[in-house]
């Protein structure tokens, strides 16, 4: 699929100045198909509902913020209304900042290829788990869990793309010359993440069986009449996304398909501060922390016991009793067998204490705050529009 996407023709438009041409996207909205628009009612339904047509016209006039969710989590775990802070909401909803910090090492977590279809994910035993965090989208763990972010309704709204995900032609951050350094604006950065996310869905839902799985897993929002999106509309939508696809217009994270969570945790533990802090903590109880680490420690201890038994048998033989190299190796490995498991267990205890101390201020903070203090009101500051 990647070769087809890369070879897709580029539509030519009217000539623009160099700075404006690089700042403006090839198309403001990357699609024209409305997946969530219900079909028009039949003639009999129109006649029966003619009395309430004026009220329907009023309610049908929606704004971009109407496609936003009810609430979102802001800074310091505050609860915010997306309509009051639309820009901040989109920054949080489409943020890939956590992955951007380790982008140089993503080759270790996954190769550059499009995401595999949903039917293939299920055929190899992966269980689809919904997540609303963009930085967890298409991560898979060793227990067979595949995290997928459901399609947000606002990403299917053309007005959101025009108002919040399109960089204006006169943007000073994106405009640059040969003597100035290019600095990408926030809208263009968000647009790259949104385009990459839509591209992953085009890859995940390639055939009708994938579409049925997506509906079963509730990956799509409902249409305006409460029904599910239609397969024919999805095919047109995917064609438009593929036609608008350009590798340079997509966030670097989405150049890769699925990423392995265990390897991301390893990368994060040794490249970010504080050290040994995983990318995503899969355990939620300290008992799970000990169980996860002591399982492989017990396996290693069994292997060490087998080696010690073999060394003990070897020392009982005449040729090895006088072999000083073997005696020194046995001595060193015996010391390692004693100190090694104790040291590893001590590190597990230190990790548990570290996580407890890290969570303690938040737990104490919750005890001191009332629920109303956790709600961020738009009256506390100037609205971001």
XYZ file of C-alpha atoms in Angstrom:
385
model
C 0.000 0.000 0.000
C 2.843 2.358 0.770
C 4.162 2.237 -2.779
C 0.727 3.085 -4.155
C 0.345 5.980 -1.752
C 3.789 7.381 -2.488
C 3.149 7.165 -6.235
C -0.202 8.927 -6.171
C -0.364 11.936 -8.525
C -0.233 15.413 -7.109
C -2.905 17.872 -8.197
C -1.544 21.106 -9.612
C -3.043 24.398 -8.544
C -2.480 28.064 -9.335
C 0.988 29.426 -8.718
C 1.587 30.889 -5.256
C 4.486 32.729 -3.654
C 7.093 30.342 -2.270
C 6.370 31.043 1.395
C 2.605 30.827 0.986
C 2.776 27.693 -1.126
C 4.759 25.866 1.540
C 2.585 27.137 4.372
C -0.782 26.247 2.842
C -1.876 22.593 2.696
C -2.781 21.099 -0.671
C -6.408 20.943 0.430
C -8.059 22.582 3.418
C -10.255 19.556 4.167
C -8.756 16.210 3.045
C -12.184 14.712 2.311
C -15.603 15.652 0.974
C -17.604 12.560 1.963
C -19.701 13.104 5.082
C -19.741 9.760 6.899
C -22.091 10.993 9.594
C -24.738 12.623 7.387
C -27.976 10.627 7.439
C -29.839 10.087 4.147
C -32.724 12.485 3.421
C -36.128 11.345 4.650
C -38.668 9.849 2.282
C -41.551 11.858 0.814
C -44.087 10.580 3.343
C -41.756 11.440 6.160
C -41.321 14.947 4.784
C -45.052 15.520 4.693
C -45.549 14.211 8.230
C -42.743 16.354 9.605
C -43.474 19.574 7.705
C -44.925 21.200 10.816
C -41.639 20.891 12.680
C -39.298 21.763 9.796
C -38.496 25.202 11.167
C -37.391 23.755 14.504
C -35.220 21.156 12.753
C -33.541 23.854 10.689
C -32.606 25.655 13.875
C -31.181 22.543 15.545
C -29.300 21.493 12.389
C -27.246 24.674 12.433
C -24.254 23.351 14.319
C -20.872 24.850 15.115
C -17.505 23.038 15.117
C -17.514 22.649 18.893
C -20.740 20.622 18.721
C -18.702 17.643 17.514
C -16.425 17.826 20.569
C -16.933 15.452 23.530
C -18.599 16.501 26.774
C -15.405 16.967 28.810
C -11.661 16.510 28.572
C -8.775 16.413 31.046
C -6.610 19.521 31.111
C -3.394 20.292 32.955
C -3.031 18.935 36.485
C -5.946 16.533 35.813
C -8.520 19.317 35.775
C -11.867 18.752 34.069
C -12.556 21.179 31.218
C -15.345 21.828 28.710
C -13.973 21.524 25.130
C -16.282 24.240 23.790
C -14.756 26.773 26.191
C -11.162 25.872 25.332
C -11.223 24.418 21.769
C -7.549 25.007 20.949
C -6.340 23.558 24.241
C -8.684 20.601 23.758
C -7.265 19.819 20.308
C -3.735 20.138 21.670
C -4.504 17.549 24.330
C -6.602 15.285 22.094
C -4.113 15.098 19.200
C -0.929 15.366 21.246
C 1.955 13.060 20.314
C 4.464 14.877 22.504
C 5.321 11.768 24.502
C 6.264 9.880 21.334
C 8.093 12.863 19.872
C 10.530 12.726 22.790
C 11.688 9.240 21.732
C 11.158 9.544 17.964
C 14.847 8.865 17.226
C 14.507 5.417 18.778
C 11.155 4.374 17.289
C 12.956 2.034 14.873
C 13.399 -0.293 17.859
C 9.636 -0.398 18.532
C 8.289 -0.864 14.989
C 9.251 -0.841 11.328
C 8.046 1.589 8.671
C 4.970 -0.011 7.157
C 1.216 0.700 7.065
C -0.919 -0.730 9.847
C -2.289 -4.229 9.250
C -6.087 -4.614 8.713
C -8.350 -5.381 11.645
C -9.184 -8.897 10.437
C -5.466 -9.750 10.457
C -5.028 -8.286 13.939
C -7.737 -10.603 15.235
C -6.427 -13.622 13.302
C -3.080 -13.420 15.141
C -4.834 -13.308 18.512
C -4.801 -9.616 19.347
C -7.602 -8.194 21.463
C -8.729 -4.680 20.510
C -8.941 -2.318 23.482
C -10.260 1.224 23.093
C -8.206 4.174 24.266
C -8.834 7.901 23.893
C -5.142 8.791 24.074
C -3.521 9.496 20.739
C -0.046 8.461 21.921
C -1.376 4.951 22.701
C -3.011 4.452 19.307
C -1.764 1.253 17.589
C 0.416 0.087 20.467
C 0.378 -3.647 21.199
C 1.521 -5.452 24.329
C 2.895 -8.938 24.898
C -0.418 -10.199 26.274
C -2.085 -9.610 22.883
C -3.699 -6.245 23.628
C -3.917 -3.782 20.734
C -4.832 -0.222 21.705
C -6.920 1.640 19.123
C -8.304 5.143 19.471
C -11.912 5.383 18.227
C -12.563 7.775 15.368
C -13.387 11.162 16.965
C -16.480 12.816 15.594
C -14.727 16.170 15.230
C -12.165 14.722 12.794
C -15.067 13.941 10.438
C -16.340 17.530 10.678
C -15.103 19.707 7.812
C -15.654 22.904 9.808
C -13.152 21.736 12.453
C -10.534 21.210 9.749
C -11.166 24.679 8.314
C -11.282 26.536 11.631
C -8.666 24.732 13.732
C -6.556 22.364 11.590
C -5.623 24.595 8.653
C -2.660 26.914 8.724
C -3.533 30.328 7.193
C -1.539 31.508 4.199
C -0.192 34.501 6.127
C 1.069 32.448 9.073
C 4.352 33.999 10.195
C 5.568 30.814 11.866
C 5.360 28.684 8.735
C 6.540 31.318 6.252
C 10.303 31.296 5.851
C 13.046 32.177 3.454
C 16.418 30.670 2.657
C 18.064 32.750 5.409
C 15.569 31.942 8.176
C 14.886 28.763 10.060
C 11.543 27.130 9.521
C 9.392 26.983 12.642
C 6.250 24.902 12.384
C 3.074 26.411 13.826
C 0.782 24.524 16.188
C -2.030 24.184 13.643
C 0.209 22.522 11.095
C 1.584 20.182 13.750
C -1.932 19.185 14.810
C -2.951 18.746 11.179
C -0.065 16.330 10.586
C -1.202 14.201 13.513
C -4.830 14.244 12.373
C -3.927 13.297 8.786
C -1.733 10.457 10.025
C -4.535 9.208 12.248
C -6.996 9.140 9.326
C -4.412 7.291 7.248
C -4.104 4.574 9.913
C -7.878 4.073 9.781
C -7.740 3.764 6.005
C -5.187 0.974 6.495
C -6.994 -0.696 9.403
C -10.349 -0.845 7.592
C -9.477 -2.069 4.109
C -12.259 -4.539 3.381
C -15.855 -5.041 4.423
C -14.960 -7.542 7.150
C -12.720 -4.887 8.738
C -15.624 -2.440 8.547
C -17.902 -4.922 10.342
C -15.290 -5.404 13.081
C -14.962 -1.634 13.469
C -18.720 -1.282 13.940
C -18.749 -4.157 16.429
C -15.920 -2.569 18.445
C -17.625 0.860 18.301
C -14.717 2.531 16.512
C -17.034 4.870 14.576
C -19.391 7.550 15.908
C -23.075 7.331 15.039
C -24.632 9.235 12.183
C -27.036 12.101 12.755
C -30.037 9.731 12.728
C -28.399 7.312 15.189
C -27.503 4.677 12.575
C -24.063 3.303 11.705
C -21.961 4.693 8.847
C -22.290 2.901 5.499
C -19.606 0.838 3.771
C -20.002 2.595 0.412
C -19.471 5.985 2.043
C -16.386 4.660 3.829
C -14.865 3.482 0.537
C -15.277 6.961 -0.936
C -13.835 8.495 2.222
C -10.765 6.224 2.105
C -10.167 7.042 -1.552
C -10.114 10.746 -0.733
C -7.706 10.232 2.190
C -5.327 8.196 0.019
C -5.487 10.773 -2.784
C -4.650 13.565 -0.311
C -1.853 11.587 1.372
C 1.667 13.001 1.267
C 4.388 11.570 3.453
C 5.768 14.990 4.360
C 2.296 16.146 5.479
C 1.901 13.286 7.981
C 3.377 13.113 11.465
C 6.550 11.033 11.671
C 4.965 8.635 14.141
C 2.426 7.490 11.526
C 5.162 6.498 9.102
C 5.141 3.348 11.213
C 2.184 1.094 11.885
C 1.910 -0.843 15.129
C 4.487 -0.157 17.853
C 5.479 -2.685 20.498
C 4.687 -1.340 23.958
C 7.319 -3.388 25.808
C 10.063 -1.958 23.614
C 8.685 1.553 23.986
C 8.868 1.053 27.759
C 12.493 -0.052 27.420
C 13.319 2.996 25.291
C 11.629 5.338 27.746
C 13.314 3.783 30.795
C 16.827 4.418 29.493
C 16.450 7.609 27.442
C 14.123 9.793 29.512
C 14.355 11.297 32.976
C 13.622 10.028 35.561
C 15.293 6.767 34.628
C 13.429 3.452 34.744
C 10.096 5.237 34.235
C 8.087 3.290 31.584
C 6.300 4.871 28.641
C 2.970 3.430 29.752
C 2.517 1.648 33.065
C 0.505 -1.493 32.404
C 0.060 -2.406 36.073
C -2.318 -0.582 38.395
C -1.577 -2.375 41.707
C 1.690 -2.901 43.544
C 0.906 -6.607 43.705
C 0.954 -6.642 39.888
C 4.336 -4.884 39.942
C 5.862 -7.614 42.105
C 4.132 -10.362 40.141
C 5.339 -9.006 36.802
C 8.978 -8.741 37.916
C 9.239 -11.757 40.199
C 7.958 -14.103 37.487
C 11.042 -13.721 35.321
C 13.233 -13.546 38.457
C 11.945 -16.969 39.531
C 12.685 -18.331 36.049
C 16.236 -16.959 36.193
C 16.702 -18.449 39.660
C 15.805 -21.919 38.360
C 18.381 -21.552 35.583
C 21.024 -20.431 38.100
C 20.215 -23.442 40.302
C 20.759 -25.788 37.338
C 24.158 -24.227 36.603
C 25.208 -24.455 40.259
C 24.191 -28.123 40.368
C 26.252 -28.830 37.255
C 29.258 -27.034 38.771
C 28.914 -29.015 41.981
C 28.945 -32.272 40.017
C 31.944 -31.063 38.047
C 33.911 -30.264 41.196
C 33.311 -33.820 42.389
C 35.190 -35.239 39.395
C 38.943 -35.803 39.524
C 39.922 -33.757 36.413
C 38.085 -30.612 37.592
C 39.135 -30.785 41.228
C 42.601 -29.570 40.272
C 41.449 -27.191 37.505
C 42.008 -23.735 38.983
C 40.131 -21.930 36.180
C 37.011 -24.005 36.767
C 37.324 -23.538 40.522
C 37.582 -19.740 40.119
C 34.604 -19.712 37.717
C 32.540 -21.755 40.167
C 33.501 -19.412 42.979
C 32.551 -16.309 40.990
C 29.252 -17.747 39.783
C 28.361 -18.828 43.334
C 28.827 -15.255 44.554
C 26.701 -14.007 41.625
C 23.970 -16.567 42.449
C 23.767 -15.136 45.962
C 24.060 -11.413 45.240
C 22.203 -11.290 41.887
C 18.667 -12.319 42.962
C 18.928 -10.273 46.154
C 20.012 -7.205 44.180
C 17.215 -7.600 41.599
C 14.613 -8.045 44.313
C 15.961 -4.926 45.988
C 15.518 -2.989 42.728
C 11.893 -4.137 42.525
C 11.316 -2.889 46.078
C 12.987 0.425 45.201
C 10.742 0.740 42.123
C 7.657 0.141 44.272
C 8.764 2.750 46.819
C 9.600 5.213 44.025
C 6.148 4.873 42.471
C 4.536 5.205 45.877
C 6.426 8.426 46.599
C 5.598 9.743 43.130
C 1.879 9.084 43.600
C 1.774 10.273 47.210
C 1.568 14.047 46.518
C -1.316 13.506 44.117
C -3.137 11.306 46.620
C -2.650 13.880 49.363
C -3.711 16.650 46.976
C -6.972 14.875 46.233
C -7.665 14.630 49.946
C -7.227 18.384 50.338
C -9.297 19.457 47.335
C -13.007 19.406 46.837
C -14.531 18.127 43.586
C -15.484 21.663 42.535
C -11.864 22.783 42.821
C -10.955 20.151 40.230
C -13.297 21.688 37.619
C -11.811 24.363 35.433
C -14.362 27.021 34.600
C -14.122 29.261 31.596
C -14.629 32.215 33.913
C -11.198 31.698 35.492
C -9.389 33.095 32.483
C -9.720 34.374 28.981
C -11.194 31.861 26.526
C -8.930 30.457 23.851
C -10.528 30.720 20.430
